[in-house]
Amino acid sequence: MTASCPPPSTSERRDEQARALCLRLLTARARTRAELAGKLAQKGYPDDVSKRVLDRLAAVGLVDDEDFAEQWVRSRRANAGKSKRALAAELHTRGVDNEVISTVLAGIDASSERARAEQLVRTRLRREELGEDDTKVTRRLIAILARRGYSQAVACEVVLGEMAAERERRQV
């Protein structure tokens, strides 16, 4: 005679469904604990189920807000050229803790942020026509940096400096 397992309880079934949802979401991309908790709440899972499932996923290393934040910052700085301020805002909207945000962004200093802004402007400026009145180009380049979270002072300094360097380069 074989012993059979008892059927799973309702709470075990709920946990399994919530875990499957989280794993499906994590398959697409890394997510923060807050994002997963929001999706579980949206689907109607109680807080105790969410907490158990998310604690288990964190214990096995599938949910790690600090790792998520490091990857996010590295990717968004390299691909989108975001400033420290913009990155902090994005991480905050994704539910990353302020302490984790400040730890991850501590590695970005003002000089590296300025260098990234200069690189963005230089790349874009090579495609622009420069003439007598470059106010339109100047405004456009400052707006590009502003949308990426750079302060107005940094944006103006970088754009004016890079435009002068580009004019000099084109005269040679």
Short mmCIF file of N, CA and C in Angstrom, two decimals:
data_model
loop_
_atom_site.label_atom_id
_atom_site.label_comp_id
_atom_site.label_asym_id
_atom_site.label_seq_id
_atom_site.Cartn_x
_atom_site.Cartn_y
_atom_site.Cartn_z
N MET A 1 0.84 -1.16 0.00
CA MET A 1 0.00 0.00 0.00
C MET A 1 0.89 1.24 0.00
N THR A 2 0.58 2.19 -0.86
CA THR A 2 1.38 3.40 -0.96
C THR A 2 0.72 4.52 -0.18
N ALA A 3 1.56 5.28 0.47
CA ALA A 3 1.06 6.43 1.21
C ALA A 3 0.97 7.61 0.25
N SER A 4 -0.12 8.30 0.27
CA SER A 4 -0.27 9.46 -0.62
C SER A 4 -0.15 10.74 0.20
N CYS A 5 0.26 11.76 -0.48
CA CYS A 5 0.39 13.06 0.17
C CYS A 5 -1.00 13.68 0.30
N PRO A 6 -1.23 14.37 1.39
CA PRO A 6 -2.52 15.05 1.51
C PRO A 6 -2.60 16.19 0.51
N PRO A 7 -3.79 16.55 0.09
CA PRO A 7 -3.92 17.67 -0.86
C PRO A 7 -3.43 18.96 -0.20
N PRO A 8 -2.85 19.86 -1.00
CA PRO A 8 -2.34 21.10 -0.41
C PRO A 8 -3.48 21.94 0.15
N SER A 9 -3.17 22.65 1.23
CA SER A 9 -4.18 23.50 1.84
C SER A 9 -4.38 24.75 0.97
N THR A 10 -5.42 25.48 1.27
CA THR A 10 -5.72 26.70 0.52
C THR A 10 -4.59 27.72 0.65
N SER A 11 -4.02 27.84 1.85
CA SER A 11 -2.94 28.83 2.03
C SER A 11 -1.69 28.40 1.28
N GLU A 12 -1.41 27.09 1.24
CA GLU A 12 -0.25 26.62 0.48
C GLU A 12 -0.45 26.87 -1.01
N ARG A 13 -1.67 26.67 -1.47
CA ARG A 13 -1.98 26.91 -2.88
C ARG A 13 -1.83 28.40 -3.21
N ARG A 14 -2.31 29.27 -2.31
CA ARG A 14 -2.17 30.72 -2.52
C ARG A 14 -0.69 31.12 -2.58
N ASP A 15 0.09 30.56 -1.66
CA ASP A 15 1.53 30.85 -1.65
C ASP A 15 2.17 30.41 -2.97
N GLU A 16 1.80 29.23 -3.43
CA GLU A 16 2.37 28.71 -4.67
C GLU A 16 1.98 29.58 -5.87
N GLN A 17 0.74 30.03 -5.91
CA GLN A 17 0.29 30.90 -7.01
C GLN A 17 1.02 32.25 -6.96
N ALA A 18 1.18 32.79 -5.77
CA ALA A 18 1.88 34.07 -5.62
C ALA A 18 3.35 33.91 -6.02
N ARG A 19 3.96 32.80 -5.61
CA ARG A 19 5.36 32.54 -5.96
C ARG A 19 5.51 32.41 -7.48
N ALA A 20 4.57 31.71 -8.11
CA ALA A 20 4.62 31.54 -9.57
C ALA A 20 4.49 32.89 -10.28
N LEU A 21 3.61 33.76 -9.78
CA LEU A 21 3.46 35.10 -10.36
C LEU A 21 4.77 35.88 -10.24
N CYS A 22 5.38 35.84 -9.06
CA CYS A 22 6.64 36.57 -8.85
C CYS A 22 7.73 36.03 -9.77
N LEU A 23 7.82 34.73 -9.89
CA LEU A 23 8.84 34.14 -10.75
C LEU A 23 8.62 34.51 -12.21
N ARG A 24 7.37 34.58 -12.63
CA ARG A 24 7.06 35.00 -14.00
C ARG A 24 7.50 36.45 -14.22
N LEU A 25 7.23 37.30 -13.24
CA LEU A 25 7.63 38.70 -13.35
C LEU A 25 9.15 38.85 -13.34
N LEU A 26 9.82 38.04 -12.53
CA LEU A 26 11.28 38.12 -12.45
C LEU A 26 11.96 37.53 -13.68
N THR A 27 11.24 36.73 -14.42
CA THR A 27 11.81 36.18 -15.65
C THR A 27 12.03 37.28 -16.69
N ALA A 28 11.12 38.23 -16.74
CA ALA A 28 11.22 39.33 -17.71
C ALA A 28 12.37 40.27 -17.38
N ARG A 29 12.49 40.67 -16.11
CA ARG A 29 13.57 41.56 -15.67
C ARG A 29 13.62 41.54 -14.15
N ALA A 30 14.73 42.02 -13.61
CA ALA A 30 14.86 42.13 -12.15
C ALA A 30 13.85 43.16 -11.64
N ARG A 31 13.33 42.90 -10.47
CA ARG A 31 12.36 43.81 -9.87
C ARG A 31 12.67 44.01 -8.39
N THR A 32 12.19 45.12 -7.86
CA THR A 32 12.38 45.39 -6.43
C THR A 32 11.31 44.66 -5.64
N ARG A 33 11.56 44.55 -4.37
CA ARG A 33 10.58 43.93 -3.47
C ARG A 33 9.26 44.70 -3.50
N ALA A 34 9.36 46.03 -3.53
CA ALA A 34 8.16 46.87 -3.55
C ALA A 34 7.36 46.66 -4.83
N GLU A 35 8.04 46.52 -5.97
CA GLU A 35 7.33 46.28 -7.23
C GLU A 35 6.57 44.96 -7.18
N LEU A 36 7.23 43.92 -6.67
CA LEU A 36 6.57 42.61 -6.58
C LEU A 36 5.41 42.65 -5.59
N ALA A 37 5.61 43.33 -4.47
CA ALA A 37 4.53 43.45 -3.48
C ALA A 37 3.34 44.19 -4.08
N GLY A 38 3.61 45.20 -4.87
CA GLY A 38 2.53 45.94 -5.53
C GLY A 38 1.76 45.07 -6.51
N LYS A 39 2.48 44.25 -7.28
CA LYS A 39 1.81 43.35 -8.24
C LYS A 39 0.97 42.31 -7.50
N LEU A 40 1.51 41.79 -6.40
CA LEU A 40 0.74 40.80 -5.63
C LEU A 40 -0.51 41.43 -5.03
N ALA A 41 -0.37 42.65 -4.53
CA ALA A 41 -1.54 43.35 -3.97
C ALA A 41 -2.56 43.64 -5.06
N GLN A 42 -2.07 43.99 -6.23
CA GLN A 42 -2.95 44.28 -7.37
C GLN A 42 -3.76 43.04 -7.77
N LYS A 43 -3.14 41.88 -7.64
CA LYS A 43 -3.81 40.62 -7.97
C LYS A 43 -4.66 40.10 -6.82
N GLY A 44 -4.67 40.81 -5.69
CA GLY A 44 -5.55 40.44 -4.60
C GLY A 44 -4.97 39.50 -3.56
N TYR A 45 -3.66 39.32 -3.55
CA TYR A 45 -3.05 38.45 -2.54
C TYR A 45 -2.96 39.20 -1.22
N PRO A 46 -3.28 38.54 -0.11
CA PRO A 46 -3.19 39.20 1.20
C PRO A 46 -1.74 39.52 1.57
N ASP A 47 -1.56 40.45 2.47
CA ASP A 47 -0.22 40.89 2.88
C ASP A 47 0.61 39.76 3.47
N ASP A 48 -0.03 38.87 4.23
CA ASP A 48 0.74 37.79 4.86
C ASP A 48 1.29 36.82 3.80
N VAL A 49 0.53 36.57 2.75
CA VAL A 49 1.01 35.71 1.66
C VAL A 49 2.16 36.41 0.94
N SER A 50 1.99 37.68 0.63
CA SER A 50 3.05 38.45 -0.04
C SER A 50 4.33 38.44 0.78
N LYS A 51 4.20 38.69 2.07
CA LYS A 51 5.38 38.73 2.93
C LYS A 51 6.09 37.39 2.94
N ARG A 52 5.36 36.28 3.09
CA ARG A 52 5.99 34.96 3.11
C ARG A 52 6.71 34.66 1.80
N VAL A 53 6.03 34.93 0.69
CA VAL A 53 6.60 34.64 -0.62
C VAL A 53 7.83 35.51 -0.88
N LEU A 54 7.72 36.80 -0.61
CA LEU A 54 8.84 37.71 -0.86
C LEU A 54 10.02 37.44 0.07
N ASP A 55 9.74 37.05 1.32
CA ASP A 55 10.82 36.69 2.24
C ASP A 55 11.56 35.46 1.71
N ARG A 56 10.82 34.49 1.19
CA ARG A 56 11.45 33.28 0.65
C ARG A 56 12.28 33.60 -0.59
N LEU A 57 11.74 34.44 -1.48
CA LEU A 57 12.49 34.82 -2.68
C LEU A 57 13.75 35.62 -2.33
N ALA A 58 13.66 36.45 -1.31
CA ALA A 58 14.83 37.21 -0.86
C ALA A 58 15.85 36.27 -0.23
N ALA A 59 15.39 35.25 0.50
CA ALA A 59 16.30 34.32 1.15
C ALA A 59 17.11 33.52 0.14
N VAL A 60 16.52 33.20 -1.00
CA VAL A 60 17.25 32.45 -2.03
C VAL A 60 17.97 33.37 -3.01
N GLY A 61 17.86 34.69 -2.82
CA GLY A 61 18.62 35.64 -3.62
C GLY A 61 17.96 36.11 -4.91
N LEU A 62 16.68 35.82 -5.08
CA LEU A 62 15.99 36.26 -6.30
C LEU A 62 15.48 37.69 -6.21
N VAL A 63 15.30 38.18 -4.99
CA VAL A 63 14.87 39.56 -4.78
C VAL A 63 15.91 40.23 -3.89
N ASP A 64 16.62 41.19 -4.46
CA ASP A 64 17.67 41.91 -3.73
C ASP A 64 17.67 43.35 -4.22
N ASP A 65 17.12 44.24 -3.40
CA ASP A 65 16.98 45.64 -3.81
C ASP A 65 18.33 46.31 -4.05
N GLU A 66 19.33 45.98 -3.26
CA GLU A 66 20.64 46.62 -3.44
C GLU A 66 21.26 46.20 -4.77
N ASP A 67 21.17 44.92 -5.08
CA ASP A 67 21.70 44.43 -6.35
C ASP A 67 20.92 45.05 -7.52
N PHE A 68 19.59 45.14 -7.37
CA PHE A 68 18.76 45.76 -8.40
C PHE A 68 19.21 47.20 -8.62
N ALA A 69 19.41 47.94 -7.53
CA ALA A 69 19.78 49.36 -7.63
C ALA A 69 21.14 49.52 -8.31
N GLU A 70 22.09 48.66 -7.98
CA GLU A 70 23.41 48.75 -8.62
C GLU A 70 23.31 48.50 -10.12
N GLN A 71 22.56 47.47 -10.50
CA GLN A 71 22.38 47.17 -11.92
C GLN A 71 21.65 48.30 -12.63
N TRP A 72 20.64 48.84 -11.99
CA TRP A 72 19.84 49.92 -12.58
C TRP A 72 20.71 51.14 -12.84
N VAL A 73 21.50 51.52 -11.84
CA VAL A 73 22.36 52.71 -11.97
C VAL A 73 23.38 52.50 -13.08
N ARG A 74 24.02 51.34 -13.08
CA ARG A 74 25.02 51.06 -14.11
C ARG A 74 24.41 51.12 -15.51
N SER A 75 23.26 50.52 -15.68
CA SER A 75 22.59 50.49 -16.98
C SER A 75 22.10 51.86 -17.41
N ARG A 76 21.43 52.57 -16.53
CA ARG A 76 20.84 53.87 -16.88
C ARG A 76 21.91 54.94 -17.11
N ARG A 77 23.03 54.85 -16.41
CA ARG A 77 24.12 55.81 -16.66
C ARG A 77 24.77 55.53 -18.00
N ALA A 78 24.99 54.26 -18.30
CA ALA A 78 25.67 53.90 -19.54
C ALA A 78 24.78 54.13 -20.76
N ASN A 79 23.53 53.72 -20.68
CA ASN A 79 22.65 53.76 -21.86
C ASN A 79 21.88 55.05 -22.02
N ALA A 80 21.41 55.62 -20.92
CA ALA A 80 20.58 56.82 -21.02
C ALA A 80 21.31 58.08 -20.56
N GLY A 81 22.45 57.93 -19.93
CA GLY A 81 23.21 59.10 -19.48
C GLY A 81 22.54 59.86 -18.36
N LYS A 82 21.81 59.18 -17.51
CA LYS A 82 21.07 59.84 -16.43
C LYS A 82 22.01 60.39 -15.36
N SER A 83 21.59 61.49 -14.75
CA SER A 83 22.37 62.10 -13.68
C SER A 83 22.06 61.39 -12.36
N LYS A 84 22.83 61.72 -11.38
CA LYS A 84 22.66 61.14 -10.04
C LYS A 84 21.26 61.46 -9.50
N ARG A 85 20.82 62.68 -9.70
CA ARG A 85 19.50 63.11 -9.21
C ARG A 85 18.38 62.33 -9.89
N ALA A 86 18.48 62.15 -11.20
CA ALA A 86 17.46 61.41 -11.94
C ALA A 86 17.45 59.94 -11.54
N LEU A 87 18.62 59.37 -11.33
CA LEU A 87 18.71 57.97 -10.92
C LEU A 87 18.07 57.77 -9.54
N ALA A 88 18.32 58.71 -8.64
CA ALA A 88 17.72 58.62 -7.30
C ALA A 88 16.20 58.66 -7.39
N ALA A 89 15.68 59.53 -8.24
CA ALA A 89 14.23 59.63 -8.40
C ALA A 89 13.65 58.35 -8.99
N GLU A 90 14.32 57.78 -9.98
CA GLU A 90 13.84 56.54 -10.59
C GLU A 90 13.84 55.39 -9.59
N LEU A 91 14.90 55.28 -8.81
CA LEU A 91 14.97 54.21 -7.81
C LEU A 91 13.91 54.40 -6.73
N HIS A 92 13.69 55.65 -6.36
CA HIS A 92 12.68 55.94 -5.35
C HIS A 92 11.28 55.53 -5.84
N THR A 93 10.97 55.80 -7.09
CA THR A 93 9.65 55.42 -7.62
C THR A 93 9.52 53.90 -7.74
N ARG A 94 10.62 53.19 -7.81
CA ARG A 94 10.58 51.73 -7.87
C ARG A 94 10.55 51.10 -6.49
N GLY A 95 10.54 51.94 -5.46
CA GLY A 95 10.39 51.44 -4.10
C GLY A 95 11.67 51.05 -3.40
N VAL A 96 12.81 51.51 -3.90
CA VAL A 96 14.08 51.21 -3.25
C VAL A 96 14.24 52.14 -2.05
N ASP A 97 14.72 51.58 -0.96
CA ASP A 97 14.92 52.32 0.29
C ASP A 97 15.93 53.45 0.10
N ASN A 98 15.71 54.58 0.75
CA ASN A 98 16.60 55.75 0.63
C ASN A 98 18.03 55.43 1.04
N GLU A 99 18.21 54.58 2.03
CA GLU A 99 19.55 54.22 2.48
C GLU A 99 20.29 53.45 1.38
N VAL A 100 19.59 52.55 0.72
CA VAL A 100 20.18 51.78 -0.38
C VAL A 100 20.51 52.72 -1.55
N ILE A 101 19.61 53.65 -1.83
CA ILE A 101 19.85 54.61 -2.91
C ILE A 101 21.11 55.42 -2.65
N SER A 102 21.25 55.96 -1.44
CA SER A 102 22.43 56.78 -1.14
C SER A 102 23.70 55.94 -1.18
N THR A 103 23.63 54.69 -0.76
CA THR A 103 24.81 53.81 -0.81
C THR A 103 25.24 53.55 -2.24
N VAL A 104 24.27 53.25 -3.10
CA VAL A 104 24.58 52.93 -4.49
C VAL A 104 25.08 54.15 -5.25
N LEU A 105 24.51 55.31 -4.98
CA LEU A 105 24.89 56.52 -5.70
C LEU A 105 26.13 57.19 -5.13
N ALA A 106 26.65 56.69 -4.02
CA ALA A 106 27.84 57.29 -3.41
C ALA A 106 29.06 57.20 -4.32
N GLY A 107 29.07 56.23 -5.21
CA GLY A 107 30.20 56.05 -6.11
C GLY A 107 30.26 57.04 -7.26
N ILE A 108 29.21 57.81 -7.44
CA ILE A 108 29.17 58.78 -8.53
C ILE A 108 29.55 60.15 -7.97
N ASP A 109 30.69 60.67 -8.40
CA ASP A 109 31.11 61.98 -7.93
C ASP A 109 30.79 63.04 -8.99
N ALA A 110 30.96 64.30 -8.63
CA ALA A 110 30.60 65.40 -9.51
C ALA A 110 31.41 65.41 -10.80
N SER A 111 32.67 65.03 -10.71
CA SER A 111 33.50 65.06 -11.91
C SER A 111 33.09 63.98 -12.91
N SER A 112 32.73 62.80 -12.43
CA SER A 112 32.30 61.75 -13.36
C SER A 112 30.93 62.08 -13.96
N GLU A 113 30.09 62.74 -13.17
CA GLU A 113 28.79 63.15 -13.68
C GLU A 113 28.96 64.22 -14.76
N ARG A 114 29.86 65.15 -14.53
CA ARG A 114 30.13 66.19 -15.52
C ARG A 114 30.74 65.59 -16.79
N ALA A 115 31.62 64.62 -16.62
CA ALA A 115 32.25 63.97 -17.77
C ALA A 115 31.20 63.25 -18.61
N ARG A 116 30.22 62.63 -17.96
CA ARG A 116 29.16 61.95 -18.70
C ARG A 116 28.30 62.97 -19.45
N ALA A 117 28.02 64.11 -18.84
CA ALA A 117 27.26 65.17 -19.51
C ALA A 117 28.02 65.70 -20.72
N GLU A 118 29.32 65.89 -20.58
CA GLU A 118 30.15 66.35 -21.70
C GLU A 118 30.13 65.35 -22.84
N GLN A 119 30.19 64.08 -22.49
CA GLN A 119 30.16 63.03 -23.52
C GLN A 119 28.83 63.04 -24.27
N LEU A 120 27.73 63.21 -23.55
CA LEU A 120 26.41 63.27 -24.19
C LEU A 120 26.33 64.45 -25.16
N VAL A 121 26.78 65.61 -24.72
CA VAL A 121 26.72 66.82 -25.55
C VAL A 121 27.64 66.67 -26.76
N ARG A 122 28.84 66.17 -26.54
CA ARG A 122 29.80 65.98 -27.64
C ARG A 122 29.22 65.07 -28.72
N THR A 123 28.61 63.98 -28.31
CA THR A 123 28.02 63.04 -29.27
C THR A 123 26.92 63.70 -30.08
N ARG A 124 26.07 64.44 -29.40
CA ARG A 124 24.94 65.07 -30.07
C ARG A 124 25.39 66.26 -30.94
N LEU A 125 26.39 66.97 -30.47
CA LEU A 125 26.87 68.17 -31.15
C LEU A 125 27.49 67.86 -32.51
N ARG A 126 28.05 66.68 -32.65
CA ARG A 126 28.67 66.30 -33.93
C ARG A 126 27.66 66.23 -35.06
N ARG A 127 26.38 66.04 -34.72
CA ARG A 127 25.33 65.95 -35.73
C ARG A 127 24.67 67.29 -36.02
N GLU A 128 25.03 68.30 -35.28
CA GLU A 128 24.39 69.62 -35.40
C GLU A 128 25.14 70.52 -36.37
N GLU A 129 24.38 71.37 -37.04
CA GLU A 129 24.95 72.42 -37.89
C GLU A 129 25.18 73.64 -37.01
N LEU A 130 26.40 74.16 -37.03
CA LEU A 130 26.71 75.36 -36.26
C LEU A 130 26.82 76.53 -37.21
N GLY A 131 26.20 77.64 -36.83
CA GLY A 131 26.24 78.83 -37.67
C GLY A 131 26.50 80.05 -36.82
N GLU A 132 26.01 81.18 -37.33
CA GLU A 132 26.18 82.45 -36.62
C GLU A 132 25.41 82.46 -35.30
N ASP A 133 24.14 82.10 -35.37
CA ASP A 133 23.28 82.13 -34.19
C ASP A 133 22.97 80.69 -33.77
N ASP A 134 23.58 80.27 -32.70
CA ASP A 134 23.43 78.89 -32.25
C ASP A 134 22.50 78.77 -31.04
N THR A 135 21.63 79.74 -30.84
CA THR A 135 20.76 79.69 -29.66
C THR A 135 19.84 78.48 -29.68
N LYS A 136 19.34 78.13 -30.86
CA LYS A 136 18.44 76.98 -30.95
C LYS A 136 19.18 75.69 -30.57
N VAL A 137 20.39 75.55 -31.07
CA VAL A 137 21.20 74.37 -30.76
C VAL A 137 21.53 74.35 -29.27
N THR A 138 21.89 75.51 -28.74
CA THR A 138 22.22 75.61 -27.32
C THR A 138 21.03 75.21 -26.46
N ARG A 139 19.86 75.75 -26.76
CA ARG A 139 18.66 75.42 -26.00
C ARG A 139 18.35 73.93 -26.10
N ARG A 140 18.49 73.36 -27.27
CA ARG A 140 18.21 71.94 -27.48
C ARG A 140 19.15 71.06 -26.64
N LEU A 141 20.43 71.41 -26.65
CA LEU A 141 21.41 70.61 -25.90
C LEU A 141 21.20 70.74 -24.38
N ILE A 142 20.88 71.95 -23.93
CA ILE A 142 20.60 72.14 -22.51
C ILE A 142 19.35 71.35 -22.11
N ALA A 143 18.36 71.33 -22.98
CA ALA A 143 17.13 70.57 -22.70
C ALA A 143 17.41 69.07 -22.63
N ILE A 144 18.30 68.58 -23.47
CA ILE A 144 18.67 67.16 -23.43
C ILE A 144 19.24 66.81 -22.06
N LEU A 145 20.15 67.65 -21.57
CA LEU A 145 20.74 67.39 -20.25
C LEU A 145 19.73 67.56 -19.13
N ALA A 146 18.85 68.55 -19.26
CA ALA A 146 17.83 68.78 -18.23
C ALA A 146 16.90 67.57 -18.12
N ARG A 147 16.53 66.99 -19.25
CA ARG A 147 15.65 65.80 -19.22
C ARG A 147 16.34 64.60 -18.57
N ARG A 148 17.64 64.62 -18.56
CA ARG A 148 18.38 63.53 -17.92
C ARG A 148 18.73 63.84 -16.47
N GLY A 149 18.26 64.97 -15.97
CA GLY A 149 18.39 65.29 -14.55
C GLY A 149 19.57 66.15 -14.16
N TYR A 150 20.31 66.67 -15.13
CA TYR A 150 21.45 67.53 -14.80
C TYR A 150 20.94 68.92 -14.42
N SER A 151 21.64 69.57 -13.49
CA SER A 151 21.21 70.89 -13.06
C SER A 151 21.41 71.89 -14.19
N GLN A 152 20.70 73.00 -14.11
CA GLN A 152 20.79 74.01 -15.15
C GLN A 152 22.20 74.60 -15.24
N ALA A 153 22.83 74.79 -14.10
CA ALA A 153 24.18 75.36 -14.10
C ALA A 153 25.16 74.43 -14.80
N VAL A 154 25.12 73.15 -14.47
CA VAL A 154 26.02 72.18 -15.10
C VAL A 154 25.72 72.09 -16.59
N ALA A 155 24.43 72.03 -16.93
CA ALA A 155 24.05 71.92 -18.34
C ALA A 155 24.56 73.11 -19.15
N CYS A 156 24.38 74.32 -18.64
CA CYS A 156 24.84 75.51 -19.36
C CYS A 156 26.35 75.53 -19.51
N GLU A 157 27.06 75.24 -18.44
CA GLU A 157 28.52 75.23 -18.51
C GLU A 157 29.03 74.20 -19.52
N VAL A 158 28.48 73.01 -19.45
CA VAL A 158 28.93 71.92 -20.33
C VAL A 158 28.61 72.25 -21.79
N VAL A 159 27.40 72.71 -22.05
CA VAL A 159 27.00 73.00 -23.43
C VAL A 159 27.85 74.13 -24.01
N LEU A 160 28.02 75.22 -23.29
CA LEU A 160 28.82 76.33 -23.80
C LEU A 160 30.27 75.92 -24.02
N GLY A 161 30.82 75.16 -23.09
CA GLY A 161 32.20 74.69 -23.24
C GLY A 161 32.38 73.75 -24.43
N GLU A 162 31.46 72.83 -24.60
CA GLU A 162 31.55 71.87 -25.69
C GLU A 162 31.28 72.52 -27.05
N MET A 163 30.40 73.53 -27.07
CA MET A 163 30.15 74.24 -28.33
C MET A 163 31.39 75.02 -28.75
N ALA A 164 32.06 75.63 -27.81
CA ALA A 164 33.30 76.35 -28.13
C ALA A 164 34.36 75.38 -28.64
N ALA A 165 34.47 74.22 -28.00
CA ALA A 165 35.45 73.22 -28.42
C ALA A 165 35.11 72.68 -29.81
N GLU A 166 33.83 72.50 -30.08
CA GLU A 166 33.40 71.98 -31.40
C GLU A 166 33.67 73.02 -32.50
N ARG A 167 33.42 74.29 -32.21
CA ARG A 167 33.74 75.33 -33.19
C ARG A 167 35.23 75.35 -33.49
N GLU A 168 36.03 75.23 -32.46
CA GLU A 168 37.48 75.20 -32.61
C GLU A 168 37.91 73.99 -33.43
N ARG A 169 37.32 72.86 -33.16
CA ARG A 169 37.65 71.63 -33.89
C ARG A 169 37.29 71.74 -35.37
N ARG A 170 36.16 72.37 -35.66
CA ARG A 170 35.71 72.49 -37.05
C ARG A 170 36.53 73.50 -37.83
N GLN A 171 37.18 74.45 -37.17
CA GLN A 171 38.00 75.44 -37.88
C GLN A 171 39.32 74.86 -38.31
N VAL A 172 39.77 73.85 -37.65
CA VAL A 172 41.09 73.27 -37.96
C VAL A 172 41.04 72.43 -39.20
#
